[in-house]
Structure formats: C-alpha cells, structure tokens
CSV table of C-alpha atoms in Angstrom, one decimal:
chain,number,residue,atom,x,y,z
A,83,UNK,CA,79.2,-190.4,-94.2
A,84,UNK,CA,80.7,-188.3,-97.0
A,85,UNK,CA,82.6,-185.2,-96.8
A,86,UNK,CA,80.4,-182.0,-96.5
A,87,UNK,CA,83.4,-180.6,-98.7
A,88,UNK,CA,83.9,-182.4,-101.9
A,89,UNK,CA,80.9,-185.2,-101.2
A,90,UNK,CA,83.4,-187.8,-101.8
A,91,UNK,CA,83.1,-191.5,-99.8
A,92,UNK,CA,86.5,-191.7,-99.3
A,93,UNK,CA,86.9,-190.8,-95.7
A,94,UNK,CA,89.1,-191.6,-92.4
A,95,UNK,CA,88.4,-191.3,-89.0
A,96,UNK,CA,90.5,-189.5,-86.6
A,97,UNK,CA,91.1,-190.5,-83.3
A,98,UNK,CA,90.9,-186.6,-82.3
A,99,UNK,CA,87.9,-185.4,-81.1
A,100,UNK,CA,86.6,-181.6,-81.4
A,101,UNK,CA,86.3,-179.3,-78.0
A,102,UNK,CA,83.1,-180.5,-77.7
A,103,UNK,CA,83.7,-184.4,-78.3
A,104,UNK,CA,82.5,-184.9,-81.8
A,105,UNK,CA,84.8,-187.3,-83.8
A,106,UNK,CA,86.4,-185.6,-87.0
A,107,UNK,CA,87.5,-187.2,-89.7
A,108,UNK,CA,90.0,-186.6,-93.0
A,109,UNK,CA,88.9,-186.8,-96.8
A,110,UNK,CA,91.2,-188.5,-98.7
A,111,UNK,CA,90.2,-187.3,-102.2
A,112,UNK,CA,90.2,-183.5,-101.1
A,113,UNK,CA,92.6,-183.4,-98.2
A,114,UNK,CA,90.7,-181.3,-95.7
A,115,UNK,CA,89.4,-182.3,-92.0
A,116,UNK,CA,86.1,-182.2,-90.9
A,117,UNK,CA,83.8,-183.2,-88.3
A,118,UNK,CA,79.9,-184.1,-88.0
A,119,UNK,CA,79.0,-180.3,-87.8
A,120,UNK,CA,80.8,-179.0,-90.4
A,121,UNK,CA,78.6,-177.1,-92.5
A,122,UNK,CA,75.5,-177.5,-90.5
A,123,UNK,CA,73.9,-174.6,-89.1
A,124,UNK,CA,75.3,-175.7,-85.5
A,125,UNK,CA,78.9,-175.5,-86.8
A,126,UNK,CA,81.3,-172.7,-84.6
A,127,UNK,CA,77.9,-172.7,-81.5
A,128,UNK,CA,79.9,-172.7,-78.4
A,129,UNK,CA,77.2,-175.7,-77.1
A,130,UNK,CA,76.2,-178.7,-77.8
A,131,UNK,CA,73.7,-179.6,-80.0
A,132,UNK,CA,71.9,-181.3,-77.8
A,133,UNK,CA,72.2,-178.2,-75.0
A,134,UNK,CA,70.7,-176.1,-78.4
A,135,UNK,CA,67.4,-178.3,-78.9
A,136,UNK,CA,66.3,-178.9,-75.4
A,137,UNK,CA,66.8,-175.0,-74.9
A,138,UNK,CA,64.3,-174.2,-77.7
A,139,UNK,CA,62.3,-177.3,-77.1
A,140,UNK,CA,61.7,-175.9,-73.3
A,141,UNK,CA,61.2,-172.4,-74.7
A,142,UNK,CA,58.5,-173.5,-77.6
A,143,UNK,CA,56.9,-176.9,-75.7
A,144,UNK,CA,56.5,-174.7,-72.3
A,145,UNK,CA,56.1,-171.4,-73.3
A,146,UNK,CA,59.0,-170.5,-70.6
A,147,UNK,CA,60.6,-167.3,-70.3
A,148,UNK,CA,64.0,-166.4,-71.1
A,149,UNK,CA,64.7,-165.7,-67.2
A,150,UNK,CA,63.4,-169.5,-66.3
A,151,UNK,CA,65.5,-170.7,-68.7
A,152,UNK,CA,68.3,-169.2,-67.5
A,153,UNK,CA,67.8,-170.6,-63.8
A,154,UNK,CA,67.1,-174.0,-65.3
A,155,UNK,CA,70.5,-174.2,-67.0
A,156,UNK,CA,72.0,-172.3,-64.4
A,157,UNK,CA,71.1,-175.3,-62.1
A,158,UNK,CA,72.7,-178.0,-64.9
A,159,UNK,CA,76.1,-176.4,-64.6
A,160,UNK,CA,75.9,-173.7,-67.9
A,161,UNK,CA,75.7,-170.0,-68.0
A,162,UNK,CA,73.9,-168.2,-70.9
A,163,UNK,CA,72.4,-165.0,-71.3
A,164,UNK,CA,69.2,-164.1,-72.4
A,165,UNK,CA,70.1,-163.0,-75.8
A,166,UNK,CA,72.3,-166.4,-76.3
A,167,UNK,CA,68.8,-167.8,-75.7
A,168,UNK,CA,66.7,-165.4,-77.9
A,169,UNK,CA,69.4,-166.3,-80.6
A,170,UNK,CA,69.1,-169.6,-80.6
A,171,UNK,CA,65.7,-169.2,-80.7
A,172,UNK,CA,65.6,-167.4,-84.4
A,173,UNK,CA,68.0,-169.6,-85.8
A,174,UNK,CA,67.0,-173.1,-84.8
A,175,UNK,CA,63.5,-172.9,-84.0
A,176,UNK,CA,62.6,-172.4,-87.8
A,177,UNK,CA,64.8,-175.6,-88.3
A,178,UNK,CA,62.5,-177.9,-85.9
A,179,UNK,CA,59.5,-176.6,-87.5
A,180,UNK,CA,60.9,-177.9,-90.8
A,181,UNK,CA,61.7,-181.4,-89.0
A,182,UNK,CA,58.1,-181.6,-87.7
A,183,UNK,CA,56.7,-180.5,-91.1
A,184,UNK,CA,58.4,-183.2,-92.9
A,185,UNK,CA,57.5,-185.9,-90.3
A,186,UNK,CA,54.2,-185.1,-91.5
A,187,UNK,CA,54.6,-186.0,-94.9
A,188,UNK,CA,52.0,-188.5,-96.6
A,189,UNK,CA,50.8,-189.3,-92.9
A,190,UNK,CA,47.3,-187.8,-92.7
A,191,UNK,CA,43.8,-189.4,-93.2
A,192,UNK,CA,41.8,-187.8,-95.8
A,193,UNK,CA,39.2,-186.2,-93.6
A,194,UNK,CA,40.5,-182.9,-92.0
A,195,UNK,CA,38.9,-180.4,-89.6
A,196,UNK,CA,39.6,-176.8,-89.7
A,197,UNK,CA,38.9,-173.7,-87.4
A,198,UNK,CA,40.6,-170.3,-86.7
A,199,UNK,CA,40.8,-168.5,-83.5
A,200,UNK,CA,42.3,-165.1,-82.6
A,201,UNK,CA,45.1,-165.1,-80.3
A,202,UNK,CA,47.8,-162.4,-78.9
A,203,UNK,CA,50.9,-162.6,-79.8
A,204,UNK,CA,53.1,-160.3,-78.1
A,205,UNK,CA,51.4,-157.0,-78.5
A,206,UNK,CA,49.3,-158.1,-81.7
A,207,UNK,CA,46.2,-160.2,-82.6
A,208,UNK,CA,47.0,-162.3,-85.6
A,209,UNK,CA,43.7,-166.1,-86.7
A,210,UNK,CA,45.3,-169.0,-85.7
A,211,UNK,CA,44.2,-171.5,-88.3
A,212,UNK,CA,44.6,-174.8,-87.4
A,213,UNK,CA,43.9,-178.5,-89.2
A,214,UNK,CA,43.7,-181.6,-87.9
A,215,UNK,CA,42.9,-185.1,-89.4
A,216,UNK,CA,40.0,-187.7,-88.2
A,217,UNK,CA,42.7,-189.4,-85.7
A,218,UNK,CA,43.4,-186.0,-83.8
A,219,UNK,CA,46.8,-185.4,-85.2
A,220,UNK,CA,47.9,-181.8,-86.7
A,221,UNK,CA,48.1,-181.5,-90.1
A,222,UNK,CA,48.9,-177.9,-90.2
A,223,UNK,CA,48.9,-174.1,-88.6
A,224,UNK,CA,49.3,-171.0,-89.9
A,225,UNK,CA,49.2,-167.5,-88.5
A,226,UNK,CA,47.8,-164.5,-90.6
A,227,UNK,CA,46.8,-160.6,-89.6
A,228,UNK,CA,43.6,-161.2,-91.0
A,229,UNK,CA,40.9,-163.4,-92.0
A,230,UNK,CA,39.6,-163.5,-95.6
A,231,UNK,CA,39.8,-165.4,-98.9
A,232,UNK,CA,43.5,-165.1,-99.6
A,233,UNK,CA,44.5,-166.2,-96.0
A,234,UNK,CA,42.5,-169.5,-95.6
A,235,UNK,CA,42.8,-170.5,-99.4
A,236,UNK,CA,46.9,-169.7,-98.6
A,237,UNK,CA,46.6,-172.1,-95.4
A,238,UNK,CA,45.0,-174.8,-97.6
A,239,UNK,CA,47.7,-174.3,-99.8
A,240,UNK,CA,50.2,-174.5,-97.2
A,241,UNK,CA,48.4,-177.4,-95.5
A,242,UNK,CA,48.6,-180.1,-99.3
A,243,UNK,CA,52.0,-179.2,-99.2
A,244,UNK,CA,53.0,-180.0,-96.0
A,245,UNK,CA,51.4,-183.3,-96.1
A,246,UNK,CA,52.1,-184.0,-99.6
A,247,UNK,CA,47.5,-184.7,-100.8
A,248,UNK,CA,44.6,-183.4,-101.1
A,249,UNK,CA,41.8,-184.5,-98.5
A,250,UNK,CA,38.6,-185.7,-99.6
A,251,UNK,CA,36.7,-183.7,-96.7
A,252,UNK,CA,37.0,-180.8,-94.6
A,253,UNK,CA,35.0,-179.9,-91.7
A,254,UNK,CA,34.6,-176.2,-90.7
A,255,UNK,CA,32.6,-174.0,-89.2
A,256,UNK,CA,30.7,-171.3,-90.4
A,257,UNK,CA,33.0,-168.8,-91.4
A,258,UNK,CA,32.2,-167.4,-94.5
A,259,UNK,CA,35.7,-167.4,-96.1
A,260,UNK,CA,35.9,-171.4,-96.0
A,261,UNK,CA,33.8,-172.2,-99.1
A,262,UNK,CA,35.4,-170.5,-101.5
A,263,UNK,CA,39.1,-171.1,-100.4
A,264,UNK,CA,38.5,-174.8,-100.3
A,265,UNK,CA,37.2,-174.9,-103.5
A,266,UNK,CA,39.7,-172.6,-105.0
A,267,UNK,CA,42.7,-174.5,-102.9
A,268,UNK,CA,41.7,-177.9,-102.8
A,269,UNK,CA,39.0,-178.6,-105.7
A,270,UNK,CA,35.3,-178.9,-106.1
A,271,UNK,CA,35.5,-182.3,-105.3
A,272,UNK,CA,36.8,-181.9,-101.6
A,273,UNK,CA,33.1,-182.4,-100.0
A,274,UNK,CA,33.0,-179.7,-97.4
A,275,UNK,CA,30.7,-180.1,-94.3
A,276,UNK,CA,30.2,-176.5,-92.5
A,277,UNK,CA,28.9,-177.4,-88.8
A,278,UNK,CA,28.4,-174.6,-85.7
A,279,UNK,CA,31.4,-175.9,-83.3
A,280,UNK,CA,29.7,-175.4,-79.1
C-alpha cells in the first residue's frame, strides 16, 4: 500500500480503526493519516462499501425498486431512504460498469454476433445493441435514440475498445446499417455474415 497522499512506501499501521472498522495508517515521509478509503469515491459514505455494492448490485442484477430495497435492508438492521438509494445508484453504478468493462479486456473469441432491439426505458424507446462472442459471453452493449450509420459504427467502436481487438467475423441480421458500420469501424477484412435471426 502507498499513501493516496504523497504515493510514498513508507507507511505504518495504526492500531485505530475508522467508525466503520477500516484500519488506517500514518505516512512517514508526509506525515498525514489515512485509511483504505481515502480518496476513493467511497471516502466520507456513511456505509460500508460492501452495504454500497450489494445495494446497486440488487438494484441493476434484479431490476428491484427502490421501495423493495428499502424493506430488504430494513429487514438486515439499516435504514435508508430512497434517494440514499437513487444516489448511490448514479455514483457507483457507472464505477461497476467500468470494473465489468475491464474484466473484459483481451477475453473475447474473434467471432462476434450482433443484433439491436428496442426497449423502454422509463418513458422512452432507445436500440439496445448488443454483442456477444462464439462462447456466449457479452462483449458489449450500447444504448442509442436511434438506429443508423453513426450509432452502430459508434458501438463497434465502443465494442474494439472495450475488448481491446478487432474480430475476424460478425454475424448480424439484416439491418441495413450493419454493412457499412462494420466496414467503416472494424475493416474490410472483418468477414460479415448477415443471417434472418427466427
């Protein structure tokens, strides 16, 4: 560990522990106390890290509601409000989705499958387009208003730097826009194969 202050090495535990029980510790070279959170974007939450993640991870995985999410908590002992949980929501949820993204990094095959599909969210329509590789596992997503040129040759875009390559072939269906963007975004020497999905 290093200090989040001056980056130096030269650091000392201390045997107190902060309100929520994470050790801290004292940098020798700059003088100043710190603890595993400081600096992070969790430092100063009144909750655990841990209380943070599953709250998001229940809200995002399950698609529950802010009210279920209080009763669920409510029955482990803690009391939040909805707007503690919305908040947490806008701050941390963007911070998973960069975990995931660079989990993904140089771990796709090089045969991908793409498709779109309009889906509601909240009180607007917005293409869900979608890849996934020739084991099944997601390569990338991408929401956009509308459907043409720019949007899928953007997700493509998106989708090489998430995963770090180029694939060597992309299935899609029949969608006009998926030609072009693929050559423009990935190269004329992606083969693409453009099959009716039933």
């Amino acid at each position: 560990m290093q200090c989040p202050h001056c980056y130096s090495h030269a650091i000392s535990n201390r045997s107190r522990l902060t309100k929520h029980g994470y050790p801290t510790f004292f940098c020798n070279f700059c003088r100043r106390t710190f603890n595993e959170r400081t600096n992070s974007p969790f430092n100063r939450t009144q909750a655990k890290n841990q209380t943070i993640l599953e709250v998001v991870l229940y809200r995002l995985r399950f698609k529950l509601s802010f009210q279920d999410l209080t009763e669920i908590f409510l029955l482990k002992g803690f009391r939040f409000s909805k707007e503690t949980f919305r908040h947490w929501q806008e701050k941390y949820a963007p911070l998973i989705t960069s975990e995931l993204k660079q989990s993904r990094k140089g771990k796709a095959t090089l045969r991908w499958k793409a498709d779109e599909t309009l889906i509601k969210v909240g009180s607007k329509y917005y293409y869900l387009y979608r890849a996934i590789d020739s084991n099944g596992k997601l390569v990338e997503v991408k929401l956009s208003e509308v459907r043409n040129i720019e949007a899928t040759t953007s997700f493509f875009e998106q989708t090489v730097a998430t995963v770090g390559f180029k694939p060597t072939q992309v299935t899609s269906d029949k969608e006009v826009t998926y030609p072009k963007a693929i050559e423009k975004a990935l190269g004329s020497g992606v083969e693409h194969r453009a099959i009716r999905y039933t």
